[in-house]
Amino acid sequence: SQKIEQNSEALNIQEGKTATLTCNYTNYSPAYLQWYRQDPGRGPVFLLLIRENEKEKRKERLKVTFDTTLKQSLFHITASQPADSATYLCAPLYSSASKIIFGSGTRLSIRP
Amino acid sequence: SQTIHQWPATLVQPVGSPLSLECTVEGTSNPNLYWYRQAAGRGLQLLFYSVGIGQISSEVPQNLSASRPQDRQFILSSKKLLLSDSGFYLCAWSVADEQYFGPGTRLTVT
């Protein structure tokens, strides 16, 4: 069965540095890969979507890459701020399916 | 604009009691609808999804069930709650491969 793996341990980054989070998947390559942010006690919020034919996508300080050879997506936050502290979830979507399954998430802490 | 409502926000129920959580979506028609559960400190577990009225797909066999009596209404139910049913329940809808989540229901089974 398909597996989605994210950094299992929390990531602690100094403010101003670039945070990089990893999402690895097994077996089939998804048609799309999404990234969400989740704050404690809240539902996830959609951030970015990248398609399998796109190598990179940017939105303000966020950048996502998608490497179908490595079966990996990287999520970067540049010039990180304490307000970026949250759990970040990746979610691959397969074109033939209607469901979105999430990775377990990586907790990111940005210290001042 | 689209909005998604869930209620109640919090719920404390004894073991063996029934459950009914409701989710409604406004501002869209024929959405895909989802129920997720998140145990404390854990990831999101997809429980059910629906692509239309009366169409329910179950991802995890358990004592929960889901129904979609109307296009924009999704209900999660149980006849008898277990302690392991405690968690944060999230309803979501999707459009153009993006999911939008409701505020969630925090369920504690005692």
JSON list of C-alpha atoms in Angstrom, two decimals, chain A residues 3-103:
[
{"chain": "A", "resi": 3, "resn": "LYS", "atom": "CA", "xyz": [3.07, 5.18, 2.31]},
{"chain": "A", "resi": 4, "resn": "ILE", "atom": "CA", "xyz": [3.68, 8.83, 3.03]},
{"chain": "A", "resi": 5, "resn": "GLU", "atom": "CA", "xyz": [6.58, 9.74, 5.28]},
{"chain": "A", "resi": 6, "resn": "GLN", "atom": "CA", "xyz": [7.40, 13.12, 6.77]},
{"chain": "A", "resi": 7, "resn": "ASN", "atom": "CA", "xyz": [10.14, 14.16, 9.21]},
{"chain": "A", "resi": 8, "resn": "SER", "atom": "CA", "xyz": [8.92, 12.37, 12.31]},
{"chain": "A", "resi": 9, "resn": "GLU", "atom": "CA", "xyz": [10.76, 14.61, 14.72]},
{"chain": "A", "resi": 10, "resn": "ALA", "atom": "CA", "xyz": [10.08, 18.26, 15.36]},
{"chain": "A", "resi": 11, "resn": "LEU", "atom": "CA", "xyz": [12.20, 20.77, 13.50]},
{"chain": "A", "resi": 12, "resn": "ASN", "atom": "CA", "xyz": [13.63, 23.74, 15.42]},
{"chain": "A", "resi": 13, "resn": "ILE", "atom": "CA", "xyz": [14.91, 26.64, 13.36]},
{"chain": "A", "resi": 14, "resn": "GLN", "atom": "CA", "xyz": [16.38, 30.02, 14.24]},
{"chain": "A", "resi": 15, "resn": "GLU", "atom": "CA", "xyz": [14.28, 32.95, 13.06]},
{"chain": "A", "resi": 16, "resn": "GLY", "atom": "CA", "xyz": [15.40, 34.25, 9.69]},
{"chain": "A", "resi": 17, "resn": "LYS", "atom": "CA", "xyz": [16.78, 30.92, 8.49]},
{"chain": "A", "resi": 18, "resn": "THR", "atom": "CA", "xyz": [15.22, 28.70, 5.84]},
{"chain": "A", "resi": 19, "resn": "ALA", "atom": "CA", "xyz": [13.17, 25.78, 7.11]},
{"chain": "A", "resi": 20, "resn": "THR", "atom": "CA", "xyz": [13.07, 22.69, 4.88]},
{"chain": "A", "resi": 21, "resn": "LEU", "atom": "CA", "xyz": [10.52, 19.93, 5.42]},
{"chain": "A", "resi": 22, "resn": "THR", "atom": "CA", "xyz": [10.54, 16.59, 3.61]},
{"chain": "A", "resi": 23, "resn": "CYS", "atom": "CA", "xyz": [7.73, 14.42, 2.29]},
{"chain": "A", "resi": 24, "resn": "ASN", "atom": "CA", "xyz": [8.57, 11.02, 0.82]},
{"chain": "A", "resi": 25, "resn": "TYR", "atom": "CA", "xyz": [6.12, 8.62, -0.80]},
{"chain": "A", "resi": 26, "resn": "THR", "atom": "CA", "xyz": [6.40, 5.03, -1.94]},
{"chain": "A", "resi": 27, "resn": "ASN", "atom": "CA", "xyz": [5.16, 3.19, -4.98]},
{"chain": "A", "resi": 28, "resn": "TYR", "atom": "CA", "xyz": [2.98, 5.23, -7.31]},
{"chain": "A", "resi": 29, "resn": "SER", "atom": "CA", "xyz": [3.74, 8.83, -8.15]},
{"chain": "A", "resi": 30, "resn": "PRO", "atom": "CA", "xyz": [0.85, 11.16, -7.34]},
{"chain": "A", "resi": 31, "resn": "ALA", "atom": "CA", "xyz": [-0.65, 13.48, -9.90]},
{"chain": "A", "resi": 32, "resn": "TYR", "atom": "CA", "xyz": [-0.51, 16.31, -7.37]},
{"chain": "A", "resi": 33, "resn": "LEU", "atom": "CA", "xyz": [1.07, 16.91, -4.03]},
{"chain": "A", "resi": 34, "resn": "GLN", "atom": "CA", "xyz": [-0.36, 19.37, -1.54]},
{"chain": "A", "resi": 35, "resn": "TRP", "atom": "CA", "xyz": [0.99, 21.06, 1.55]},
{"chain": "A", "resi": 36, "resn": "TYR", "atom": "CA", "xyz": [-1.13, 22.20, 4.48]},
{"chain": "A", "resi": 37, "resn": "ARG", "atom": "CA", "xyz": [-0.49, 24.04, 7.72]},
{"chain": "A", "resi": 38, "resn": "GLN", "atom": "CA", "xyz": [-2.18, 23.01, 10.97]},
{"chain": "A", "resi": 39, "resn": "ASP", "atom": "CA", "xyz": [-2.20, 25.01, 14.17]},
{"chain": "A", "resi": 40, "resn": "PRO", "atom": "CA", "xyz": [-3.07, 23.35, 17.52]},
{"chain": "A", "resi": 41, "resn": "GLY", "atom": "CA", "xyz": [-6.81, 22.74, 17.90]},
{"chain": "A", "resi": 42, "resn": "ARG", "atom": "CA", "xyz": [-7.58, 23.84, 14.34]},
{"chain": "A", "resi": 43, "resn": "GLY", "atom": "CA", "xyz": [-8.16, 22.13, 11.03]},
{"chain": "A", "resi": 44, "resn": "PRO", "atom": "CA", "xyz": [-5.45, 22.13, 8.36]},
{"chain": "A", "resi": 45, "resn": "VAL", "atom": "CA", "xyz": [-5.26, 25.07, 5.99]},
{"chain": "A", "resi": 46, "resn": "PHE", "atom": "CA", "xyz": [-4.30, 24.59, 2.35]},
{"chain": "A", "resi": 47, "resn": "LEU", "atom": "CA", "xyz": [-1.02, 26.28, 1.33]},
{"chain": "A", "resi": 48, "resn": "LEU", "atom": "CA", "xyz": [0.26, 25.04, -2.01]},
{"chain": "A", "resi": 49, "resn": "LEU", "atom": "CA", "xyz": [-0.34, 22.42, -4.67]},
{"chain": "A", "resi": 50, "resn": "ILE", "atom": "CA", "xyz": [2.30, 21.18, -7.10]},
{"chain": "A", "resi": 51, "resn": "ARG", "atom": "CA", "xyz": [1.63, 18.96, -10.10]},
{"chain": "A", "resi": 52, "resn": "GLU", "atom": "CA", "xyz": [3.84, 16.08, -11.19]},
{"chain": "A", "resi": 53, "resn": "ASN", "atom": "CA", "xyz": [4.95, 17.96, -14.30]},
{"chain": "A", "resi": 54, "resn": "GLU", "atom": "CA", "xyz": [6.06, 20.96, -12.21]},
{"chain": "A", "resi": 55, "resn": "LYS", "atom": "CA", "xyz": [9.45, 20.94, -10.57]},
{"chain": "A", "resi": 56, "resn": "GLU", "atom": "CA", "xyz": [8.93, 23.96, -8.37]},
{"chain": "A", "resi": 57, "resn": "LYS", "atom": "CA", "xyz": [6.13, 26.20, -7.11]},
{"chain": "A", "resi": 58, "resn": "ARG", "atom": "CA", "xyz": [6.42, 29.43, -5.11]},
{"chain": "A", "resi": 59, "resn": "LYS", "atom": "CA", "xyz": [4.06, 31.53, -3.04]},
{"chain": "A", "resi": 60, "resn": "GLU", "atom": "CA", "xyz": [5.51, 34.46, -1.15]},
{"chain": "A", "resi": 61, "resn": "ARG", "atom": "CA", "xyz": [8.09, 32.96, 1.25]},
{"chain": "A", "resi": 62, "resn": "LEU", "atom": "CA", "xyz": [7.04, 29.40, 0.49]},
{"chain": "A", "resi": 63, "resn": "LYS", "atom": "CA", "xyz": [8.62, 27.12, -2.10]},
{"chain": "A", "resi": 64, "resn": "VAL", "atom": "CA", "xyz": [7.69, 23.54, -2.92]},
{"chain": "A", "resi": 65, "resn": "THR", "atom": "CA", "xyz": [9.62, 21.12, -5.12]},
{"chain": "A", "resi": 66, "resn": "PHE", "atom": "CA", "xyz": [8.51, 17.80, -6.52]},
{"chain": "A", "resi": 67, "resn": "ASP", "atom": "CA", "xyz": [11.01, 15.15, -7.63]},
{"chain": "A", "resi": 68, "resn": "THR", "atom": "CA", "xyz": [9.27, 12.11, -9.09]},
{"chain": "A", "resi": 69, "resn": "THR", "atom": "CA", "xyz": [12.61, 10.29, -9.47]},
{"chain": "A", "resi": 70, "resn": "LEU", "atom": "CA", "xyz": [13.39, 10.59, -5.77]},
{"chain": "A", "resi": 71, "resn": "LYS", "atom": "CA", "xyz": [9.66, 10.25, -4.89]},
{"chain": "A", "resi": 72, "resn": "GLN", "atom": "CA", "xyz": [10.02, 13.29, -2.73]},
{"chain": "A", "resi": 73, "resn": "SER", "atom": "CA", "xyz": [8.64, 16.77, -2.17]},
{"chain": "A", "resi": 74, "resn": "LEU", "atom": "CA", "xyz": [10.48, 19.47, -0.25]},
{"chain": "A", "resi": 75, "resn": "PHE", "atom": "CA", "xyz": [8.72, 22.40, 1.41]},
{"chain": "A", "resi": 76, "resn": "HIS", "atom": "CA", "xyz": [10.82, 25.48, 2.14]},
{"chain": "A", "resi": 77, "resn": "ILE", "atom": "CA", "xyz": [9.99, 28.54, 4.23]},
{"chain": "A", "resi": 78, "resn": "THR", "atom": "CA", "xyz": [12.51, 31.31, 3.67]},
{"chain": "A", "resi": 79, "resn": "ALA", "atom": "CA", "xyz": [13.16, 34.12, 6.16]},
{"chain": "A", "resi": 80, "resn": "SER", "atom": "CA", "xyz": [11.28, 32.09, 8.77]},
{"chain": "A", "resi": 81, "resn": "GLN", "atom": "CA", "xyz": [9.34, 33.84, 11.53]},
{"chain": "A", "resi": 82, "resn": "PRO", "atom": "CA", "xyz": [8.00, 32.63, 14.90]},
{"chain": "A", "resi": 83, "resn": "ALA", "atom": "CA", "xyz": [4.49, 32.91, 13.38]},
{"chain": "A", "resi": 84, "resn": "ASP", "atom": "CA", "xyz": [5.45, 30.12, 10.97]},
{"chain": "A", "resi": 85, "resn": "SER", "atom": "CA", "xyz": [5.55, 27.70, 13.90]},
{"chain": "A", "resi": 86, "resn": "ALA", "atom": "CA", "xyz": [2.96, 25.01, 13.22]},
{"chain": "A", "resi": 87, "resn": "THR", "atom": "CA", "xyz": [2.61, 21.45, 11.98]},
{"chain": "A", "resi": 88, "resn": "TYR", "atom": "CA", "xyz": [2.96, 21.05, 8.22]},
{"chain": "A", "resi": 89, "resn": "LEU", "atom": "CA", "xyz": [1.26, 18.21, 6.41]},
{"chain": "A", "resi": 90, "resn": "CYS", "atom": "CA", "xyz": [1.84, 16.85, 2.94]},
{"chain": "A", "resi": 91, "resn": "ALA", "atom": "CA", "xyz": [-0.91, 15.10, 1.02]},
{"chain": "A", "resi": 92, "resn": "PRO", "atom": "CA", "xyz": [-0.46, 13.34, -2.32]},
{"chain": "A", "resi": 93, "resn": "LEU", "atom": "CA", "xyz": [-3.45, 13.09, -4.60]},
{"chain": "A", "resi": 94, "resn": "TYR", "atom": "CA", "xyz": [-3.78, 10.38, -7.22]},
{"chain": "A", "resi": 95, "resn": "SER", "atom": "CA", "xyz": [-5.72, 11.31, -10.29]},
{"chain": "A", "resi": 96, "resn": "SER", "atom": "CA", "xyz": [-7.94, 8.27, -10.17]},
{"chain": "A", "resi": 97, "resn": "ALA", "atom": "CA", "xyz": [-8.98, 8.77, -6.56]},
{"chain": "A", "resi": 98, "resn": "SER", "atom": "CA", "xyz": [-11.30, 11.19, -4.87]},
{"chain": "A", "resi": 99, "resn": "LYS", "atom": "CA", "xyz": [-9.71, 10.94, -1.47]},
{"chain": "A", "resi": 100, "resn": "ILE", "atom": "CA", "xyz": [-6.80, 12.87, -0.04]},
{"chain": "A", "resi": 101, "resn": "ILE", "atom": "CA", "xyz": [-4.63, 11.06, 2.50]},
{"chain": "A", "resi": 102, "resn": "PHE", "atom": "CA", "xyz": [-2.30, 13.06, 4.71]},
{"chain": "A", "resi": 103, "resn": "GLY", "atom": "CA", "xyz": [1.16, 12.38, 6.01]}
]
